[in-house]
């Protein structure tokens, strides 16, 4: 390799040493000597984890934010392969998987998400913020670290970081050739193949390419068709290349592609979320999703040690879903035929598309300075397509083409809506951090976001709802709304001891509003449904928080705690309108969330590790047009979560190999799903277990997720839509690492 490559690696190593020294050595010389003497007397296994979620590299112990981090070792040890895997290990965070491949709703500290809303968290992958909520639900492979920041992070990441942020870092190219191959089988039956290779690609270049293929027949039976309802095939690739132009200039090229096929709309209908009902849909359904994109990151370090960073990204997503419609019964048994006497059932087809480009530029001052600062700007342009419609179902499947309006008499169109949405958002932001003295630090961030949204009605006039007494939409109509917010974040940090960090602060988060589909307000109004308008307002959340991080080296223990109170305006909630097959959003004018959380990780003796966490949130609707719901809990919020885990490593073959036993337990408390508290899911207990034989460069793991085969429903939505969660899945995974 050339001198540029070597110089960059050397500079990075020196920088890492300087950062580490500045984080742990900001104490007097005598104190450092005492700490060294204490460490020699009582060796500590407390793991030091460096995180980047605050836009700077810091020791997790020193970050003034509630943050859960999963290192590469954690990801391998826990078998994290999908977003649900790491969210299930994080206190006060839950995930609802439902309806179709792109539907996954994150709730953090009561701030929830639903269909067609903006995300509740900002998701950042390798510095690029996802622009479509449907991008989040992907296979996780070749991942270096995952960080979950809780509480509004609008000052750092802007709009849609209202509940927090999830920062995912994939593995960087290596300076020598290395790779990994992973093979797995499960009881679907299913199998997984993953592989990747990395190394120097020539003079001043390094590369990394990786891929994943997952194929399963499914796990939940469709009793009507006599086959599993949830088969899935996913093919994903990721590639990156680093060009070390000089020892101060680096260009990072990254690209990804994912193609997924599964089946959607596997609902049952019932009034009680605790009912386990059979899936009886008569259409297998089609759910095809393609994701692809690329980014270029340019990093330049000036003579003073500060860094200019430019990130340009392009993303594209397409998803087609087709399947049964309400009431998800076989032809001949649906309410349309049995109750209304019609000669057909119905099915539904939706078409989603999104493409965006984004640009961020920022300057970051040196990490080792007493006064540090970041400033920059961000812009993103997004174009989206949303089409929904129901068709007559005579039991003959779907007519071609699947998208648009069908003219086939055996599958004729009952209703149809089509909207194109063009959004342009921009922001300016700044962050300062000042070390007042060796114990006190103040951090302040301020970001202004503006989101300009435009909705073009592409629905043919004949399909636009016409309800007497309500305005009628028009084909070609353009609706516009702008949303903006100034988002401050202020933290005061006090470190009375190297092993204790206390912080308190105030932060504001912001989530853009949007449009319901044309005519939905008229349909909702005629049905007496309160809160549904042609558009829904942006949500803002103000949070006061006090927390801390601690380490007890003599016990090999680290942990953290937080108490918080959040006031939210315009909390979104979901309403499905059967009359025009649309998913609509209303808002709760005022809601309040109060809670507490705690987590720890300890190694009481060699080879043994335990971890745990607890999160509690009290959500309450404070204002709404229908007084009946005031005082109720907000939708999609679980009252509490409990996380416990243990791992024991046994030396084998005189310490050359090892046998690792691991068990993880999660309890999710009572969960409400709508503003009227129509039904409440009882607490659920989930157990994952894993036994891994680890050799020098290979491992073999026997694992089970949902070990006790707990039957429960992932979601209940208004109208009685029940969506089943996955049962027990178990399998065997072989991993081989190599170096050349």
JSON list of N, CA, C and O in Angstrom, two decimals, residues 13 100 230 279 348 352 448 496 524 701:
[
{"chain": "A", "resi": 13, "resn": "UNK", "atom": "N", "xyz": [-4.92, 6.06, 14.25]},
{"chain": "A", "resi": 13, "resn": "UNK", "atom": "CA", "xyz": [-4.48, 5.41, 15.49]},
{"chain": "A", "resi": 13, "resn": "UNK", "atom": "C", "xyz": [-4.07, 6.44, 16.52]},
{"chain": "A", "resi": 13, "resn": "UNK", "atom": "O", "xyz": [-4.42, 6.35, 17.70]},
{"chain": "A", "resi": 100, "resn": "UNK", "atom": "N", "xyz": [-47.07, -5.64, 6.33]},
{"chain": "A", "resi": 100, "resn": "UNK", "atom": "CA", "xyz": [-46.25, -5.92, 5.17]},
{"chain": "A", "resi": 100, "resn": "UNK", "atom": "C", "xyz": [-44.79, -5.69, 5.53]},
{"chain": "A", "resi": 100, "resn": "UNK", "atom": "O", "xyz": [-44.45, -5.27, 6.63]},
{"chain": "A", "resi": 230, "resn": "UNK", "atom": "N", "xyz": [-46.45, -16.91, 5.89]},
{"chain": "A", "resi": 230, "resn": "UNK", "atom": "CA", "xyz": [-45.39, -15.90, 5.93]},
{"chain": "A", "resi": 230, "resn": "UNK", "atom": "C", "xyz": [-44.07, -16.35, 5.32]},
{"chain": "A", "resi": 230, "resn": "UNK", "atom": "O", "xyz": [-43.01, -16.18, 5.94]},
{"chain": "A", "resi": 279, "resn": "UNK", "atom": "N", "xyz": [-55.45, -17.78, 10.78]},
{"chain": "A", "resi": 279, "resn": "UNK", "atom": "CA", "xyz": [-55.34, -17.01, 9.55]},
{"chain": "A", "resi": 279, "resn": "UNK", "atom": "C", "xyz": [-56.01, -17.82, 8.45]},
{"chain": "A", "resi": 279, "resn": "UNK", "atom": "O", "xyz": [-55.65, -18.98, 8.21]},
{"chain": "A", "resi": 348, "resn": "UNK", "atom": "N", "xyz": [-57.27, -6.40, -1.80]},
{"chain": "A", "resi": 348, "resn": "UNK", "atom": "CA", "xyz": [-56.75, -5.03, -1.86]},
{"chain": "A", "resi": 348, "resn": "UNK", "atom": "C", "xyz": [-55.34, -5.02, -2.42]},
{"chain": "A", "resi": 348, "resn": "UNK", "atom": "O", "xyz": [-54.58, -5.99, -2.29]},
{"chain": "A", "resi": 352, "resn": "UNK", "atom": "N", "xyz": [-46.45, 1.50, -3.24]},
{"chain": "A", "resi": 352, "resn": "UNK", "atom": "CA", "xyz": [-45.71, 2.56, -2.59]},
{"chain": "A", "resi": 352, "resn": "UNK", "atom": "C", "xyz": [-44.38, 2.77, -3.31]},
{"chain": "A", "resi": 352, "resn": "UNK", "atom": "O", "xyz": [-43.74, 1.81, -3.73]},
{"chain": "A", "resi": 448, "resn": "UNK", "atom": "N", "xyz": [-32.70, 24.26, 13.34]},
{"chain": "A", "resi": 448, "resn": "UNK", "atom": "CA", "xyz": [-33.95, 24.72, 12.74]},
{"chain": "A", "resi": 448, "resn": "UNK", "atom": "C", "xyz": [-34.25, 23.85, 11.52]},
{"chain": "A", "resi": 448, "resn": "UNK", "atom": "O", "xyz": [-33.42, 23.74, 10.61]},
{"chain": "A", "resi": 496, "resn": "UNK", "atom": "N", "xyz": [-18.46, 13.94, 39.41]},
{"chain": "A", "resi": 496, "resn": "UNK", "atom": "CA", "xyz": [-17.78, 14.05, 40.70]},
{"chain": "A", "resi": 496, "resn": "UNK", "atom": "C", "xyz": [-16.66, 13.03, 40.86]},
{"chain": "A", "resi": 496, "resn": "UNK", "atom": "O", "xyz": [-15.81, 13.17, 41.73]},
{"chain": "A", "resi": 524, "resn": "UNK", "atom": "N", "xyz": [-64.47, 9.92, 6.89]},
{"chain": "A", "resi": 524, "resn": "UNK", "atom": "CA", "xyz": [-64.40, 9.85, 8.35]},
{"chain": "A", "resi": 524, "resn": "UNK", "atom": "C", "xyz": [-65.51, 10.67, 8.99]},
{"chain": "A", "resi": 524, "resn": "UNK", "atom": "O", "xyz": [-66.15, 10.23, 9.95]},
{"chain": "A", "resi": 701, "resn": "UNK", "atom": "N", "xyz": [-23.39, -22.41, 16.50]},
{"chain": "A", "resi": 701, "resn": "UNK", "atom": "CA", "xyz": [-24.36, -21.97, 17.50]},
{"chain": "A", "resi": 701, "resn": "UNK", "atom": "C", "xyz": [-25.69, -22.69, 17.31]},
{"chain": "A", "resi": 701, "resn": "UNK", "atom": "O", "xyz": [-26.22, -22.76, 16.19]}
]
